[in-house]
mmCIF file of C-alpha atoms and ligand atoms in Angstrom:
data_model
loop_
_atom_site.group_PDB
_atom_site.id
_atom_site.type_symbol
_atom_site.label_atom_id
_atom_site.label_comp_id
_atom_site.label_asym_id
_atom_site.label_seq_id
_atom_site.Cartn_x
_atom_site.Cartn_y
_atom_site.Cartn_z
ATOM 1 C CA MET A 10 -186.468 98.881 -23.750
ATOM 2 C CA ALA A 11 -185.469 101.307 -26.469
ATOM 3 C CA LEU A 12 -184.165 104.493 -24.931
ATOM 4 C CA ASN A 13 -183.877 106.242 -28.278
ATOM 5 C CA PRO A 14 -185.997 106.596 -31.505
ATOM 6 C CA LYS A 15 -185.483 103.497 -33.708
ATOM 7 C CA ILE A 16 -184.214 103.796 -37.299
ATOM 8 C CA GLU A 17 -186.296 101.367 -39.490
ATOM 9 C CA SER A 18 -184.288 101.821 -42.610
ATOM 10 C CA TRP A 19 -180.717 103.605 -43.311
ATOM 11 C CA LYS A 20 -181.718 104.283 -46.927
ATOM 12 C CA GLY A 21 -181.736 108.087 -47.248
ATOM 13 C CA GLN A 22 -180.654 108.893 -43.864
ATOM 14 C CA ARG A 23 -178.254 111.719 -43.743
ATOM 15 C CA VAL A 24 -175.270 110.587 -41.631
ATOM 16 C CA TRP A 25 -172.070 112.519 -40.923
ATOM 17 C CA VAL A 26 -169.239 110.236 -39.663
ATOM 18 C CA ILE A 27 -166.267 112.111 -37.953
ATOM 19 C CA GLY A 28 -163.137 109.901 -37.773
ATOM 20 C CA ALA A 29 -163.932 107.879 -40.949
ATOM 21 C CA SER A 30 -160.664 107.582 -42.763
ATOM 22 C CA TYR A 31 -159.578 104.203 -41.297
ATOM 23 C CA GLY A 32 -160.553 101.985 -38.303
ATOM 24 C CA ILE A 33 -163.962 101.641 -36.987
ATOM 25 C CA GLY A 34 -165.217 104.905 -38.439
ATOM 26 C CA ALA A 35 -164.142 103.967 -41.985
ATOM 27 C CA GLU A 36 -166.009 100.743 -41.697
ATOM 28 C CA ILE A 37 -169.089 102.508 -40.473
ATOM 29 C CA GLY A 38 -168.795 104.772 -43.442
ATOM 30 C CA ARG A 39 -168.517 101.838 -45.890
ATOM 31 C CA GLU A 40 -171.467 100.080 -44.414
ATOM 32 C CA LEU A 41 -173.604 103.142 -44.371
ATOM 33 C CA ILE A 42 -172.947 103.738 -48.147
ATOM 34 C CA LYS A 43 -173.727 100.078 -48.879
ATOM 35 C CA LEU A 44 -176.941 100.508 -46.847
ATOM 36 C CA GLY A 45 -178.025 103.385 -49.121
ATOM 37 C CA ALA A 46 -177.526 106.256 -46.605
ATOM 38 C CA ARG A 47 -176.518 109.630 -47.666
ATOM 39 C CA VAL A 48 -173.060 109.966 -46.039
ATOM 40 C CA ALA A 49 -170.529 112.620 -45.136
ATOM 41 C CA LEU A 50 -167.110 111.609 -44.114
ATOM 42 C CA SER A 51 -164.488 113.519 -41.979
ATOM 43 C CA ALA A 52 -161.010 113.009 -40.694
ATOM 44 C CA ARG A 53 -157.686 114.574 -41.484
ATOM 45 C CA SER A 54 -156.661 112.133 -44.288
ATOM 46 C CA ALA A 55 -158.555 113.459 -47.210
ATOM 47 C CA ASP A 56 -157.115 110.832 -49.544
ATOM 48 C CA LEU A 57 -158.405 107.995 -47.679
ATOM 49 C CA LEU A 58 -161.834 109.633 -47.305
ATOM 50 C CA GLN A 59 -161.964 110.006 -51.122
ATOM 51 C CA GLN A 60 -161.158 106.274 -51.519
ATOM 52 C CA ILE A 61 -164.174 105.418 -49.359
ATOM 53 C CA ALA A 62 -166.331 107.755 -51.038
ATOM 54 C CA ALA A 63 -165.342 106.734 -54.583
ATOM 55 C CA ASN A 64 -168.081 106.996 -57.334
ATOM 56 C CA THR A 65 -170.738 107.735 -54.756
ATOM 57 C CA GLU A 66 -172.479 111.064 -53.807
ATOM 58 C CA THR A 67 -170.795 110.888 -50.461
ATOM 59 C CA ILE A 68 -169.452 114.305 -49.078
ATOM 60 C CA VAL A 69 -165.799 114.466 -48.206
ATOM 61 C CA ALA A 70 -165.242 117.051 -45.552
ATOM 62 C CA PRO A 71 -161.770 116.761 -44.242
ATOM 63 C CA LEU A 72 -161.129 118.322 -40.807
ATOM 64 C CA ASP A 73 -158.992 118.017 -37.675
ATOM 65 C CA VAL A 74 -161.271 117.900 -34.633
ATOM 66 C CA THR A 75 -158.890 120.006 -32.638
ATOM 67 C CA ASP A 76 -159.581 122.883 -34.925
ATOM 68 C CA VAL A 77 -163.127 124.177 -34.008
ATOM 69 C CA GLU A 78 -163.386 126.585 -36.937
ATOM 70 C CA GLY A 79 -162.695 123.654 -39.425
ATOM 71 C CA VAL A 80 -165.434 121.607 -37.733
ATOM 72 C CA ARG A 81 -167.905 124.403 -37.786
ATOM 73 C CA ALA A 82 -167.170 124.961 -41.482
ATOM 74 C CA ALA A 83 -167.727 121.344 -42.395
ATOM 75 C CA ALA A 84 -171.013 121.183 -40.348
ATOM 76 C CA ALA A 85 -172.287 124.184 -42.198
ATOM 77 C CA ARG A 86 -171.293 122.698 -45.550
ATOM 78 C CA ILE A 87 -172.844 119.403 -45.008
ATOM 79 C CA ASN A 88 -176.081 120.958 -43.542
ATOM 80 C CA ALA A 89 -176.308 123.378 -46.534
ATOM 81 C CA ALA A 90 -175.922 120.430 -49.015
ATOM 82 C CA TRP A 91 -178.415 118.285 -47.259
ATOM 83 C CA GLY A 92 -180.808 120.678 -45.701
ATOM 84 C CA GLY A 93 -180.403 118.984 -42.406
ATOM 85 C CA ILE A 94 -178.640 115.970 -40.705
ATOM 86 C CA ASP A 95 -180.263 112.896 -39.264
ATOM 87 C CA LEU A 96 -177.154 111.471 -37.371
ATOM 88 C CA VAL A 97 -173.703 112.488 -36.355
ATOM 89 C CA LEU A 98 -171.199 109.863 -35.365
ATOM 90 C CA ILE A 99 -168.149 111.192 -33.391
ATOM 91 C CA VAL A 100 -165.748 108.371 -33.730
ATOM 92 C CA ALA A 101 -162.417 110.235 -33.950
ATOM 93 C CA GLY A 102 -160.098 109.467 -31.180
ATOM 94 C CA THR A 103 -156.652 108.353 -30.497
ATOM 95 C CA HIS A 104 -154.824 106.267 -28.032
ATOM 96 C CA VAL A 105 -151.442 106.332 -26.081
ATOM 97 C CA GLU A 106 -150.483 103.859 -23.521
ATOM 98 C CA MET A 107 -149.269 105.403 -20.261
ATOM 99 C CA ARG A 108 -148.600 104.428 -16.673
ATOM 100 C CA ALA A 109 -147.629 106.526 -13.763
ATOM 101 C CA GLU A 110 -143.868 105.704 -14.158
ATOM 102 C CA ASP A 111 -143.913 107.353 -17.666
ATOM 103 C CA PHE A 112 -146.322 110.157 -17.194
ATOM 104 C CA ASP A 113 -145.877 112.602 -19.915
ATOM 105 C CA LEU A 114 -147.792 115.878 -19.564
ATOM 106 C CA ALA A 115 -147.572 116.895 -23.215
ATOM 107 C CA ARG A 116 -148.911 113.468 -24.464
ATOM 108 C CA ALA A 117 -151.495 113.507 -21.804
ATOM 109 C CA LYS A 118 -152.772 116.952 -22.904
ATOM 110 C CA LYS A 119 -152.718 115.952 -26.486
ATOM 111 C CA LEU A 120 -154.921 112.902 -25.725
ATOM 112 C CA PHE A 121 -157.405 115.140 -23.900
ATOM 113 C CA ALA A 122 -157.338 117.655 -26.748
ATOM 114 C CA VAL A 123 -158.234 114.932 -29.393
ATOM 115 C CA ASN A 124 -160.398 112.586 -27.429
ATOM 116 C CA VAL A 125 -162.332 115.161 -25.239
ATOM 117 C CA GLU A 126 -161.893 118.584 -26.538
ATOM 118 C CA GLY A 127 -162.270 117.054 -30.229
ATOM 119 C CA VAL A 128 -165.641 115.784 -29.258
ATOM 120 C CA LEU A 129 -166.711 119.209 -27.704
ATOM 121 C CA ASN A 130 -165.547 120.967 -30.968
ATOM 122 C CA CYS A 131 -167.874 118.616 -32.777
ATOM 123 C CA LEU A 132 -170.662 119.186 -30.380
ATOM 124 C CA ASP A 133 -170.407 122.941 -30.876
ATOM 125 C CA PRO A 134 -172.121 123.159 -34.231
ATOM 126 C CA VAL A 135 -173.988 119.933 -33.921
ATOM 127 C CA LEU A 136 -176.063 120.571 -30.823
ATOM 128 C CA PRO A 137 -177.658 123.866 -32.035
ATOM 129 C CA LEU A 138 -178.363 122.225 -35.264
ATOM 130 C CA LEU A 139 -180.158 119.258 -33.754
ATOM 131 C CA LEU A 140 -182.069 121.288 -31.261
ATOM 132 C CA ALA A 141 -183.166 123.697 -34.156
ATOM 133 C CA GLN A 142 -184.237 120.631 -36.201
ATOM 134 C CA LYS A 143 -186.020 119.022 -33.356
ATOM 135 C CA HIS A 144 -184.924 115.716 -34.878
ATOM 136 C CA GLY A 145 -181.878 113.641 -35.399
ATOM 137 C CA GLY A 146 -179.227 112.144 -33.095
ATOM 138 C CA VAL A 147 -175.595 112.184 -32.096
ATOM 139 C CA ALA A 148 -173.455 109.150 -31.238
ATOM 140 C CA VAL A 149 -170.271 109.507 -29.236
ATOM 141 C CA VAL A 150 -167.565 106.667 -29.335
ATOM 142 C CA ALA A 151 -166.077 106.391 -25.870
ATOM 143 C CA SER A 152 -164.663 103.046 -24.626
ATOM 144 C CA VAL A 153 -165.108 100.283 -22.005
ATOM 145 C CA ALA A 154 -161.721 101.614 -20.798
ATOM 146 C CA GLY A 155 -163.769 104.619 -19.479
ATOM 147 C CA TYR A 156 -165.787 102.398 -17.097
ATOM 148 C CA ARG A 157 -163.197 102.381 -14.288
ATOM 149 C CA GLY A 158 -159.456 102.807 -13.943
ATOM 150 C CA LEU A 159 -157.303 100.065 -15.703
ATOM 151 C CA PRO A 160 -153.559 99.618 -15.891
ATOM 152 C CA LYS A 161 -151.726 101.133 -18.984
ATOM 153 C CA ALA A 162 -154.764 103.459 -19.523
ATOM 154 C CA LEU A 163 -153.797 106.240 -17.200
ATOM 155 C CA ILE A 164 -154.896 109.053 -19.511
ATOM 156 C CA TYR A 165 -156.878 107.302 -22.291
ATOM 157 C CA GLY A 166 -159.259 105.693 -19.670
ATOM 158 C CA ALA A 167 -159.790 109.188 -18.176
ATOM 159 C CA THR A 168 -160.588 110.654 -21.588
ATOM 160 C CA LYS A 169 -163.185 107.970 -22.223
ATOM 161 C CA ALA A 170 -164.728 108.265 -18.681
ATOM 162 C CA ALA A 171 -165.213 112.050 -19.449
ATOM 163 C CA LEU A 172 -167.014 111.008 -22.731
ATOM 164 C CA ILE A 173 -169.284 108.444 -21.021
ATOM 165 C CA ASN A 174 -170.312 110.982 -18.428
ATOM 166 C CA LEU A 175 -170.741 113.706 -21.063
ATOM 167 C CA THR A 176 -172.938 111.516 -23.192
ATOM 168 C CA GLU A 177 -175.028 110.319 -20.265
ATOM 169 C CA SER A 178 -175.784 114.084 -19.596
ATOM 170 C CA LEU A 179 -176.466 114.761 -23.078
ATOM 171 C CA TYR A 180 -179.022 112.018 -23.101
ATOM 172 C CA LEU A 181 -180.758 113.516 -20.088
ATOM 173 C CA ASP A 182 -180.988 116.903 -21.863
ATOM 174 C CA LEU A 183 -181.851 115.870 -25.383
ATOM 175 C CA ALA A 184 -184.019 112.694 -25.084
ATOM 176 C CA PRO A 185 -187.115 114.710 -23.909
ATOM 177 C CA ARG A 186 -186.796 116.838 -27.042
ATOM 178 C CA GLY A 187 -186.879 113.756 -29.199
ATOM 179 C CA ILE A 188 -183.188 113.756 -30.042
ATOM 180 C CA GLY A 189 -181.262 110.454 -30.157
ATOM 181 C CA VAL A 190 -178.116 110.208 -28.014
ATOM 182 C CA TYR A 191 -176.080 107.071 -28.313
ATOM 183 C CA LEU A 192 -172.931 105.992 -26.292
ATOM 184 C CA VAL A 193 -170.746 103.456 -28.199
ATOM 185 C CA ASN A 194 -168.310 101.514 -25.883
ATOM 186 C CA PRO A 195 -166.175 99.078 -27.796
ATOM 187 C CA GLY A 196 -163.902 96.516 -26.219
ATOM 188 C CA PHE A 197 -160.936 95.491 -28.464
ATOM 189 C CA VAL A 198 -161.434 96.078 -32.110
ATOM 190 C CA ASP A 199 -158.753 95.294 -34.741
ATOM 191 C CA THR A 200 -157.682 98.537 -36.231
ATOM 192 C CA PRO A 201 -154.615 100.741 -36.545
ATOM 193 C CA LEU A 202 -155.052 102.029 -32.959
ATOM 194 C CA THR A 203 -154.940 98.491 -31.388
ATOM 195 C CA GLN A 204 -152.468 97.001 -33.841
ATOM 196 C CA LYS A 205 -149.661 98.591 -31.907
ATOM 197 C CA ASN A 206 -150.720 96.895 -28.765
ATOM 198 C CA ASP A 207 -147.999 94.440 -27.397
ATOM 199 C CA PHE A 208 -150.396 92.268 -25.257
ATOM 200 C CA LYS A 209 -153.006 89.694 -26.179
ATOM 201 C CA MET A 210 -156.341 91.402 -26.612
ATOM 202 C CA PRO A 211 -159.178 89.312 -25.363
ATOM 203 C CA ALA A 212 -162.040 88.811 -27.867
ATOM 204 C CA LEU A 213 -160.513 91.106 -30.416
ATOM 205 C CA MET A 214 -163.245 91.913 -32.966
ATOM 206 C CA PRO A 215 -162.811 92.736 -36.724
ATOM 207 C CA ALA A 216 -163.516 96.374 -37.531
ATOM 208 C CA ASP A 217 -166.365 95.675 -40.024
ATOM 209 C CA LYS A 218 -168.141 93.670 -37.540
ATOM 210 C CA ALA A 219 -167.780 96.448 -34.799
ATOM 211 C CA ALA A 220 -169.227 98.886 -37.463
ATOM 212 C CA ARG A 221 -172.331 96.645 -37.988
ATOM 213 C CA ALA A 222 -172.714 96.221 -34.314
ATOM 214 C CA THR A 223 -172.716 100.070 -33.863
ATOM 215 C CA LEU A 224 -175.253 100.563 -36.523
ATOM 216 C CA ALA A 225 -177.455 97.732 -35.348
ATOM 217 C CA GLY A 226 -177.561 99.246 -31.815
ATOM 218 C CA ILE A 227 -178.330 102.821 -33.103
ATOM 219 C CA ALA A 228 -181.104 101.305 -35.351
ATOM 220 C CA ALA A 229 -182.652 99.391 -32.389
ATOM 221 C CA GLY A 230 -182.697 102.714 -30.346
ATOM 222 C CA ALA A 231 -180.203 101.491 -27.698
ATOM 223 C CA PHE A 232 -178.457 104.177 -25.544
ATOM 224 C CA GLU A 233 -175.285 102.200 -24.719
ATOM 225 C CA ILE A 234 -173.864 99.992 -27.581
ATOM 226 C CA HIS A 235 -171.097 97.745 -26.207
ATOM 227 C CA TYR A 236 -169.192 94.975 -28.078
ATOM 228 C CA PRO A 237 -167.968 92.313 -28.191
ATOM 229 C CA LYS A 238 -170.475 91.195 -25.603
ATOM 230 C CA ARG A 239 -168.528 88.127 -24.502
ATOM 231 C CA PHE A 240 -165.772 90.613 -23.290
ATOM 232 C CA THR A 241 -167.890 93.760 -22.338
ATOM 233 C CA ARG A 242 -170.275 91.922 -20.127
ATOM 234 C CA TRP A 243 -167.505 90.929 -17.751
ATOM 235 C CA LEU A 244 -166.280 94.535 -17.601
ATOM 236 C CA ARG A 245 -169.684 95.591 -16.962
ATOM 237 C CA LEU A 246 -170.002 93.267 -13.999
ATOM 238 C CA LEU A 247 -166.463 94.472 -12.712
ATOM 239 C CA ARG A 248 -167.728 97.965 -12.867
ATOM 240 C CA HIS A 249 -170.023 97.335 -10.061
ATOM 241 C CA LEU A 250 -167.450 95.784 -7.527
ATOM 242 C CA PRO A 251 -166.588 97.707 -4.513
ATOM 243 C CA TYR A 252 -162.890 99.015 -4.728
ATOM 244 C CA PRO A 253 -161.054 96.181 -2.788
ATOM 245 C CA ALA A 254 -162.536 93.609 -4.912
ATOM 246 C CA TYR A 255 -162.220 95.747 -8.119
ATOM 247 C CA PHE A 256 -158.643 96.406 -7.561
ATOM 248 C CA ALA A 257 -157.870 92.813 -6.732
ATOM 249 C CA ALA A 258 -159.736 91.431 -9.750
ATOM 250 C CA VAL A 259 -158.021 93.852 -12.145
ATOM 251 C CA ARG A 260 -154.529 92.882 -10.735
ATOM 252 C CA ARG A 261 -155.446 89.234 -11.141
ATOM 253 C CA LEU A 262 -156.772 89.380 -14.669
ATOM 254 C CA THR A 263 -154.208 91.801 -16.187
ATOM 255 C CA GLY A 264 -151.196 90.938 -13.958
ATOM 256 C CA GLY A 265 -150.903 94.860 -13.627
HETATM 257 N N1 NAP B 25 -160.031 99.814 -31.652
HETATM 258 C C1 NAP B 25 -160.416 99.543 -30.346
HETATM 259 O O1 NAP B 25 -160.168 98.634 -29.837
HETATM 260 C C2 NAP B 25 -161.305 100.656 -29.567
HETATM 261 C C3 NAP B 25 -161.667 100.338 -28.465
HETATM 262 C C4 NAP B 25 -162.509 101.211 -27.592
HETATM 263 C C5 NAP B 25 -162.716 102.462 -28.074
HETATM 264 N N2 NAP B 25 -162.287 102.841 -29.318
HETATM 265 C C6 NAP B 25 -162.477 104.198 -29.814
HETATM 266 O O2 NAP B 25 -163.088 104.042 -31.143
HETATM 267 C C7 NAP B 25 -162.740 105.170 -31.933
HETATM 268 C C8 NAP B 25 -162.040 104.710 -33.296
HETATM 269 O O3 NAP B 25 -161.052 103.812 -32.912
HETATM 270 P P1 NAP B 25 -160.244 103.123 -34.043
HETATM 271 O O4 NAP B 25 -159.755 101.902 -33.314
HETATM 272 O O5 NAP B 25 -161.072 102.953 -35.286
HETATM 273 O O6 NAP B 25 -158.989 104.154 -34.198
HETATM 274 P P2 NAP B 25 -158.207 104.409 -35.329
HETATM 275 O O7 NAP B 25 -157.991 103.134 -36.288
HETATM 276 O O8 NAP B 25 -156.808 104.923 -34.869
HETATM 277 O O9 NAP B 25 -158.900 105.382 -36.319
HETATM 278 C C9 NAP B 25 -159.048 106.807 -35.745
HETATM 279 C C10 NAP B 25 -159.885 107.547 -36.730
HETATM 280 O O10 NAP B 25 -159.915 108.840 -35.994
HETATM 281 C C11 NAP B 25 -159.455 109.872 -36.856
HETATM 282 N N3 NAP B 25 -158.733 110.996 -36.175
HETATM 283 C C12 NAP B 25 -157.748 110.805 -35.305
HETATM 284 N N4 NAP B 25 -157.340 112.032 -34.764
HETATM 285 C C13 NAP B 25 -158.187 112.962 -35.499
HETATM 286 C C14 NAP B 25 -158.202 114.274 -35.473
HETATM 287 N N5 NAP B 25 -157.359 115.013 -34.782
HETATM 288 N N6 NAP B 25 -159.176 114.938 -36.285
HETATM 289 C C15 NAP B 25 -160.032 114.153 -37.099
HETATM 290 N N7 NAP B 25 -159.983 112.862 -37.060
HETATM 291 C C16 NAP B 25 -159.124 112.295 -36.272
HETATM 292 C C17 NAP B 25 -158.416 109.111 -37.828
HETATM 293 O O11 NAP B 25 -158.229 109.814 -39.042
HETATM 294 P P3 NAP B 25 -157.141 110.778 -39.536
HETATM 295 O O12 NAP B 25 -155.818 110.289 -38.887
HETATM 296 O O13 NAP B 25 -157.157 110.682 -40.986
HETATM 297 O O14 NAP B 25 -157.508 112.082 -38.938
HETATM 298 C C18 NAP B 25 -159.185 107.871 -38.096
HETATM 299 O O15 NAP B 25 -160.139 108.017 -38.972
HETATM 300 C C19 NAP B 25 -161.887 106.000 -31.107
HETATM 301 O O16 NAP B 25 -162.399 106.982 -30.456
HETATM 302 C C20 NAP B 25 -161.204 104.912 -30.168
HETATM 303 O O17 NAP B 25 -160.757 105.566 -28.850
HETATM 304 C C21 NAP B 25 -161.466 101.925 -30.146
#
């Protein structure tokens, strides 16, 4: 059952992708341009955004998600240029591996500042805009690492769990007003973020495929979009185990 309005065609849709300079967000931006959407691209690396936008009418709006004034200014600029926004994809995020033995408060706070506060900074101008339009949607990229506690994900997992809960609440508030809310939970995707991992990542997915899966899920009106299914469906099962069985299964599967 579709929980959100469907998107029949991307042609002419006004889509703002935040976190679009490389990785999954960049591939989403490229794909949207190919599909004929009107696209705005944001991240800190203006040069990389320019390369993706090359020779198209794509808006390049560099920003740092930890700077709310910059995010507000970009939102105002894009909204003024288009006279409205149909979809905002908040993809920006970062990852630091951490376990209890190497707990580092400064790095933990930085991860929360980008992954959680960064999303709140994006929602600050976007929610009033969508509510005033009575139309459009917002997608938040969290992670399957936010389902339940995992080894090596001491802080990252907590940031993503916060986003999953936040996006569920957003759905309850916004769906009755006709606004789409999408929760994107990737498994392992091959990007600069995962290229530093020193362990074998099950079912690692190419970033362009992840981008297409994200857009297909949104177009179909799904609430949760998760991929690759051959990995995420196991995690979705583990999610429902009682604690003794969950902890034992995770230890067995990860050695952690
Ligand atoms: N790859 C995976 O396996 C995987 C799995 C689950 C969830 N995810 C999530 O999916 C999202 C994208 O992941 P990815 O693998 O594509 O990561 P990535 O390759 O590291 O790309 C991250 C993107 O976010 C932008 N970004 C980072 N910090 C930012 C900031 N402070 N302000 C503005 N933009 C910022 C980066 O651009 P600049 O550096 O130019 O700012 C880049 O465009 C993240 O939220 C990640 O947690 C990824």
